[in-house]
Tab-separated table of C-alpha atoms and ligand atoms in Angstrom:
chain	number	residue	atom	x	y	z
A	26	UNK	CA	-11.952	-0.099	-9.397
A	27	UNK	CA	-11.165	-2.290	-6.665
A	28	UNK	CA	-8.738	-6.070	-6.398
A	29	UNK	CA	-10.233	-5.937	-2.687
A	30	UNK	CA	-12.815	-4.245	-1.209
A	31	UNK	CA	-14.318	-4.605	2.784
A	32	UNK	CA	-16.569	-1.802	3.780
A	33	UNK	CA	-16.844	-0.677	7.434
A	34	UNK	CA	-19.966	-2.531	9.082
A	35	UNK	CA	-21.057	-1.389	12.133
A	36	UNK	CA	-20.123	-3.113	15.056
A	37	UNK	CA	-20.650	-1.095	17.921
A	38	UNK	CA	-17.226	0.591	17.790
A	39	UNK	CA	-15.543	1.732	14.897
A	40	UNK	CA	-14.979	-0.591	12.219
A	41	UNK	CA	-12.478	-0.306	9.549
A	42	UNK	CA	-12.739	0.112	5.636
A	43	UNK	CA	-9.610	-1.130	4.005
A	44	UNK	CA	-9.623	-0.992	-0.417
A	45	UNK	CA	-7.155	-2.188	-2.479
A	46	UNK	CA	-7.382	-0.440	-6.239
A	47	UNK	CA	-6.687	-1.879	-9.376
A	48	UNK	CA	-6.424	0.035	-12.814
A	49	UNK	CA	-10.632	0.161	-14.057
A	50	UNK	CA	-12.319	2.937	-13.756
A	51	UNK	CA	-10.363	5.728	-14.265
A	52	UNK	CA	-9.698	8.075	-16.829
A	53	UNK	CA	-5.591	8.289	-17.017
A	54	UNK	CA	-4.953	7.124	-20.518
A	55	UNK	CA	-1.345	4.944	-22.256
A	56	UNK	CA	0.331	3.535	-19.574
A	57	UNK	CA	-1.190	4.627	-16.868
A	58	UNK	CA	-4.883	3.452	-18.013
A	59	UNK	CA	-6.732	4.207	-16.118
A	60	UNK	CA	-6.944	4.165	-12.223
A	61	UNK	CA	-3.597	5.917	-11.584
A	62	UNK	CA	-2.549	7.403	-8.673
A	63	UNK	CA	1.056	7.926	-8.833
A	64	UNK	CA	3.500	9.045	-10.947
A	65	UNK	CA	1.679	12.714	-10.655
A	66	UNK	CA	4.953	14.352	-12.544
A	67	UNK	CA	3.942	12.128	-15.357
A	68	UNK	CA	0.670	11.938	-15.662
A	69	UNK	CA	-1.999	14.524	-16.384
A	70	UNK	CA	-2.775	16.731	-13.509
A	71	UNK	CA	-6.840	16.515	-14.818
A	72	UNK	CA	-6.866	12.669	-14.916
A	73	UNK	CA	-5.432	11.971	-11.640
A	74	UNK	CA	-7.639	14.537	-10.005
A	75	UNK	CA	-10.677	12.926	-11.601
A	76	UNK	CA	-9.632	9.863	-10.527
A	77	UNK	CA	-9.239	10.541	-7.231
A	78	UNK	CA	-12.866	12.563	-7.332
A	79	UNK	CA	-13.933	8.801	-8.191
A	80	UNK	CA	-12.141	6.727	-5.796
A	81	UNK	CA	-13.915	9.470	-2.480
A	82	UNK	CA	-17.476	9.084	-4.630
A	83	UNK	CA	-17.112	5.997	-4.643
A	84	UNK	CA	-16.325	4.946	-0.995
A	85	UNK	CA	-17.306	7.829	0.926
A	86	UNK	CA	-14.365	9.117	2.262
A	87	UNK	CA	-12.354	12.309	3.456
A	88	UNK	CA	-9.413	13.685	1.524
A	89	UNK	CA	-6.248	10.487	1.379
A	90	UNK	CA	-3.265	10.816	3.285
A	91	UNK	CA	-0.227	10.135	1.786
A	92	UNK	CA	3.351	10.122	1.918
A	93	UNK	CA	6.529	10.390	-0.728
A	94	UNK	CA	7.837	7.031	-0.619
A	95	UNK	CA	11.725	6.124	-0.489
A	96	UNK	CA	11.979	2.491	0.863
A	97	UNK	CA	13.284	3.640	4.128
A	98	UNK	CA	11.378	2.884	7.633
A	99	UNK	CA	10.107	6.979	8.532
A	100	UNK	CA	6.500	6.634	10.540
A	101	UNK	CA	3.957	9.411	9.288
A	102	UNK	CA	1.842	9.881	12.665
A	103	UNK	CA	-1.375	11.146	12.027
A	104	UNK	CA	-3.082	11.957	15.927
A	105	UNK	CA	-4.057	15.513	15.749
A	106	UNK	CA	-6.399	17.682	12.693
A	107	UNK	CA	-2.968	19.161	12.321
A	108	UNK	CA	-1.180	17.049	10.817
A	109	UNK	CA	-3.719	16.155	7.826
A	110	UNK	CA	-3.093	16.958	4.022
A	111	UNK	CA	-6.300	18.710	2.371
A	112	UNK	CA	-7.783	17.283	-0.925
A	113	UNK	CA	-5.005	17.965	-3.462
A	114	UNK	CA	-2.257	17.227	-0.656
A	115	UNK	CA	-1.437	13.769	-2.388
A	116	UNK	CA	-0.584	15.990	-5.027
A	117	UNK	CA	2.433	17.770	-3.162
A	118	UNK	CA	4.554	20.709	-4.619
A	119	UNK	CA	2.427	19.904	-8.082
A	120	UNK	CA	-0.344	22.045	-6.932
A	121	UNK	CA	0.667	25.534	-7.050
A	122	UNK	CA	1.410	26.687	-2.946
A	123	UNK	CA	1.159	23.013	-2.313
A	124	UNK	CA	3.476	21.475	0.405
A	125	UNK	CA	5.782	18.540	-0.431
A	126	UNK	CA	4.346	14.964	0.047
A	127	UNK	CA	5.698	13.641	3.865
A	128	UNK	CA	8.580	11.253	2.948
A	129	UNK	CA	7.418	8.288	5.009
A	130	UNK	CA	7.645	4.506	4.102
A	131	UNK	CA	4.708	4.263	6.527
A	132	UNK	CA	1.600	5.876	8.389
A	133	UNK	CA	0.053	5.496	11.937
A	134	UNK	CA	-3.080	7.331	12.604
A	135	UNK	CA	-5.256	7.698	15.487
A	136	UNK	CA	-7.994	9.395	14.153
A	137	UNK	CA	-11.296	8.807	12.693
A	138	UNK	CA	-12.504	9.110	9.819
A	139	UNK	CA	-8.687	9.101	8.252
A	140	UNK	CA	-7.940	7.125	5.143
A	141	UNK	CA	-4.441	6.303	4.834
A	142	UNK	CA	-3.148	5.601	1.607
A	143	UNK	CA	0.234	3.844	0.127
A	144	UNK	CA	0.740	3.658	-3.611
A	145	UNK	CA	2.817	0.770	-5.307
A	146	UNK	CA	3.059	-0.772	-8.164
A	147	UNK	CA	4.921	-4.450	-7.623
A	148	UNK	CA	5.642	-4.089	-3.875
A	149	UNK	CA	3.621	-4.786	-0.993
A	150	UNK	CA	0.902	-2.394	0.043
A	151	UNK	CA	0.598	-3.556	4.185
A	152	UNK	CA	-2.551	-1.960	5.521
A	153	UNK	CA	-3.244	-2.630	9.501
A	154	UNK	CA	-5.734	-2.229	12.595
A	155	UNK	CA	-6.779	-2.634	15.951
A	156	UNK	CA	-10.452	-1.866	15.467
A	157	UNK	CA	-10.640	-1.994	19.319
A	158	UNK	CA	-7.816	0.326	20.272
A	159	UNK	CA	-8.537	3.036	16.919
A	160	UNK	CA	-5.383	2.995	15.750
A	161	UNK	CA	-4.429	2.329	12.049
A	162	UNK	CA	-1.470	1.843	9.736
A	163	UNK	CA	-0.663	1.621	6.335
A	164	UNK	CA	3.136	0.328	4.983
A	165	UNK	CA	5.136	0.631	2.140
A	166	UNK	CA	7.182	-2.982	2.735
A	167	UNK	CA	9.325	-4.181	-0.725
A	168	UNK	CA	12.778	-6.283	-0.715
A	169	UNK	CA	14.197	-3.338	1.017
A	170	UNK	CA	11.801	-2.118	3.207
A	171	UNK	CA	11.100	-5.853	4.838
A	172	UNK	CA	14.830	-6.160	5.443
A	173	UNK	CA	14.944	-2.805	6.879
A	174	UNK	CA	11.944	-3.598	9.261
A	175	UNK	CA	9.579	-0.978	8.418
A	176	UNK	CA	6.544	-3.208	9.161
A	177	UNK	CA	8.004	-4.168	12.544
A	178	UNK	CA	8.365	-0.749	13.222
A	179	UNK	CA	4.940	0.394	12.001
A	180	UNK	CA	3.749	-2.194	14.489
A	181	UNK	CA	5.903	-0.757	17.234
A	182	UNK	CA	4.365	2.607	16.575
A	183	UNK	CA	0.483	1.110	16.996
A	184	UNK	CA	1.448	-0.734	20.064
A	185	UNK	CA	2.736	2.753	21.379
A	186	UNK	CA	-0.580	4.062	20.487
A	187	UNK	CA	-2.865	1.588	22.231
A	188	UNK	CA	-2.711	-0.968	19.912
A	189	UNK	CA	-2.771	-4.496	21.411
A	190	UNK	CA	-4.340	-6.605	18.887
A	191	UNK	CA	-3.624	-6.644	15.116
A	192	UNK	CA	-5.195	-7.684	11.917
A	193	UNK	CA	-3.437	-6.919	8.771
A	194	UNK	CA	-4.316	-7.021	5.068
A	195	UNK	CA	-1.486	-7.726	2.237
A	196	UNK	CA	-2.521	-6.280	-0.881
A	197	UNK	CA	-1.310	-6.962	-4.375
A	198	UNK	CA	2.136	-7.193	-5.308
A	199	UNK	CA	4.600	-9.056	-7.621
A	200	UNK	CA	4.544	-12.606	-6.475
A	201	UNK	CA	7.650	-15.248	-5.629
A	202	UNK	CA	7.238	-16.882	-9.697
A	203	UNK	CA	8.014	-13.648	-10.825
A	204	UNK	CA	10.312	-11.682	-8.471
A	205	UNK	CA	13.565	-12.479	-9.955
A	206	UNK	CA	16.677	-11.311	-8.526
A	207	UNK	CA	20.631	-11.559	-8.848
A	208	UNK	CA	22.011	-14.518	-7.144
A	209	UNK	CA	23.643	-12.316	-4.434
A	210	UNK	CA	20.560	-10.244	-3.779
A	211	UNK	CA	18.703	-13.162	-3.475
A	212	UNK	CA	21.641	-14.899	-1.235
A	213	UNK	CA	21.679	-11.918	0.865
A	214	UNK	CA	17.825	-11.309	1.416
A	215	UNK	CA	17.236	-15.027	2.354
A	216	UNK	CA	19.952	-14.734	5.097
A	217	UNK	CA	17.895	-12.103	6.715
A	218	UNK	CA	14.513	-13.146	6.310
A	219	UNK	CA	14.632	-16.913	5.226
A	220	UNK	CA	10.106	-16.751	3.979
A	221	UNK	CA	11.466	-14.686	1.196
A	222	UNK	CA	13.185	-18.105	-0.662
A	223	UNK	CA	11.653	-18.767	-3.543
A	224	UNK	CA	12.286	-19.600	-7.375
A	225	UNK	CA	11.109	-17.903	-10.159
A	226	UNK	CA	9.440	-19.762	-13.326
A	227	UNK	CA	12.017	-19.246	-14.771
A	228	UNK	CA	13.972	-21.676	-12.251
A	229	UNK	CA	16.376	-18.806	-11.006
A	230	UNK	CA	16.577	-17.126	-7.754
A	231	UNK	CA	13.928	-14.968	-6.723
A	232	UNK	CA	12.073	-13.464	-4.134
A	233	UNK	CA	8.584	-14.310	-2.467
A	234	UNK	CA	7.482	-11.071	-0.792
A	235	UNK	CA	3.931	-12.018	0.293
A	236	UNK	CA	5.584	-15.163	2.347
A	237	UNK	CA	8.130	-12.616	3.800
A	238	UNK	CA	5.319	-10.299	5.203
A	239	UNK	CA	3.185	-12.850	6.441
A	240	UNK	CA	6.171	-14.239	8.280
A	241	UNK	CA	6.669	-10.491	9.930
A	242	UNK	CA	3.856	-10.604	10.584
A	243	UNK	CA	2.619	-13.229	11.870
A	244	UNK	CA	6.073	-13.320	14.458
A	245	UNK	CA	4.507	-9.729	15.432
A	246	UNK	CA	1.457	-11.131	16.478
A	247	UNK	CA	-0.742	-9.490	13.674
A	248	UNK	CA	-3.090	-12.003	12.146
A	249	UNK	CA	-2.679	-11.544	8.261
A	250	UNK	CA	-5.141	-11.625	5.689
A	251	UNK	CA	-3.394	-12.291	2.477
A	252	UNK	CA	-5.894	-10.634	-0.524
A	253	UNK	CA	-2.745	-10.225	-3.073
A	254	UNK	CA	-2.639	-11.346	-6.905
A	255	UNK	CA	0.340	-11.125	-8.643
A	256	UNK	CA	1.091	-7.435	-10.054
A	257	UNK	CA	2.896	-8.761	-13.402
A	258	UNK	CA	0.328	-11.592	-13.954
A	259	UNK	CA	-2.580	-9.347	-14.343
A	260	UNK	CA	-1.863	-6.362	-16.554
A	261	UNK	CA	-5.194	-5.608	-17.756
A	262	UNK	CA	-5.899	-5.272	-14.258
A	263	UNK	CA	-2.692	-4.094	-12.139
A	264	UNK	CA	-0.219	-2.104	-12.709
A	265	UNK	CA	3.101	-3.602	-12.399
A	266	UNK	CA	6.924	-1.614	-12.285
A	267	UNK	CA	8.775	-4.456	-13.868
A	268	UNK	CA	5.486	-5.356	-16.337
A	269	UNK	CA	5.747	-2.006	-17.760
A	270	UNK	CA	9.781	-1.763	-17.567
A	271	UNK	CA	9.175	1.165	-15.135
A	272	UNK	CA	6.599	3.051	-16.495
A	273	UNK	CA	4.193	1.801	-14.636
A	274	UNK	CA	1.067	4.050	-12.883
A	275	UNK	CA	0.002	3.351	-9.354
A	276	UNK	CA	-2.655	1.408	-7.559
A	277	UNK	CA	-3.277	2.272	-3.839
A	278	UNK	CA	-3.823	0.180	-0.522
A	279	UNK	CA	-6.004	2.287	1.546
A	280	UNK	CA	-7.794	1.899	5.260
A	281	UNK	CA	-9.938	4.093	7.070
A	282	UNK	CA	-11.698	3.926	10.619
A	283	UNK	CA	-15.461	4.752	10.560
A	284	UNK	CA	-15.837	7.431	12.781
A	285	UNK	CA	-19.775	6.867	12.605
A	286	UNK	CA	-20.091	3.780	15.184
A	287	UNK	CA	-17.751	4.976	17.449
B	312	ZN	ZN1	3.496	-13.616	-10.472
């Protein structure tokens, strides 16, 4: 069920739980076998439901909150019981009388007992936290959202919340062997972030996104925890866009603040 896994432990305040999914355990069948959670206009409404009954089961947690993801750099805040999703909200418009999905490329929340949830399948999932200050974040940062700085801006939105000191964990994504991209893409991209040179197995041009989030980063001040196999090398065990020529399901980064300890 899980490529990464760290539980809350209590610490005296509230400690964070931050998962990273992978596909076993579900019961989504074909390409999406079996752990999906995206996709949900593709996929069987019954299978991602169950699967999401045993993701909570399994960790304990209160209903995800999501967002429709576009590559652009719109914050999701999350600081009042307002502005939650219920159960099926990940579900959006699917569920009859359910409201669209937020479009977001990123959440902050403020709350306990909040996971935050961003679903990929070859980019990076970015999950963050300042245990101290209660504030958590969760980013949706590919080629195009690290050049449009939509994890600098996620960690402008913490630091406006109280957040002074970071930790981050990069989940799995496609990795700088097998990122290939145009010569001109790749050109362009190393221009504006220069940790994103890197060459493919293939000896062409490609793109290493794990050393271009680091990099962010790390010049943000977060301290970075890098817990991120390669998407395309592992299908049995990731799902991966360009592994399954875009008919991939999706795996989830998640993070949640025990509100228990604090
Ligand atoms: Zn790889």
């Amino acid at each position: 069920m899980f490529s990464y896994l760290r539980e809350p432990t209590p610490r005296g305040v509230g400690d964070v739980g931050v998962a990273f999914t992978d596909r076993r355990g579900g019961v989504s069948v074909g390409g999406f076998r079996s752990l999906n959670f995206g996709r949900t206009d593709v996929d069987e409404l019954a299978a991602l439901r169950t699967n999401m009954s045993l993701l909570r089961a399994r960790l304990g947690i209160a209903p995800l909150q999501t967002v429709h993801q576009v590559h652009g750099t719109m914050i999701r805040h999350i600081d009042r019981v307002d502005d939650l999703q219920g159960p099926e909200g990940w579900l959006g418009d699917l569920v009859p009388g359910g409201a669209p999905v937020p479009v977001a490329d990123s959440i902050v929340c403020t709350l306990p007992d909040v996971p935050l949830a961003i679903r990929v399948a070859d980019c990076v999932p970015v999950v963050l936290a300042d245990v101290h200050a209660g504030v958590i974040g969760a980013a949706h940062a590919g080629r195009v959202g690290l050049l449009t700085r939509v994890l600098q801006a996620t960690v402008d939105a913490m630091a406006s919340r109280g957040a002074t000191s970071l930790e981050a964990w990069v989940g799995p994504h496609i990795c700088g062997r097998c990122y290939e991209v145009p010569d001109d893409m790749a050109a362009q991209a190393y221009r504006a972030l220069p940790a994103l040179r890197a060459r493919s197995r293939w000896h062409t041009a490609s793109l290493d996104l794990g050393a271009g989030t680091q990099a962010v980063l790390e010049a943000a001040g977060v301290r970075v925890h890098r817990v991120d196999p390669c998407t395309l090398e592992h299908p049995d065990t990731l799902f991966s866009h360009r592994g399954s020529r875009g008919r991939a399901g999706r795996q989830i980064g998640l993070i949640w603040r025990d509100g228990s300890t604090s």
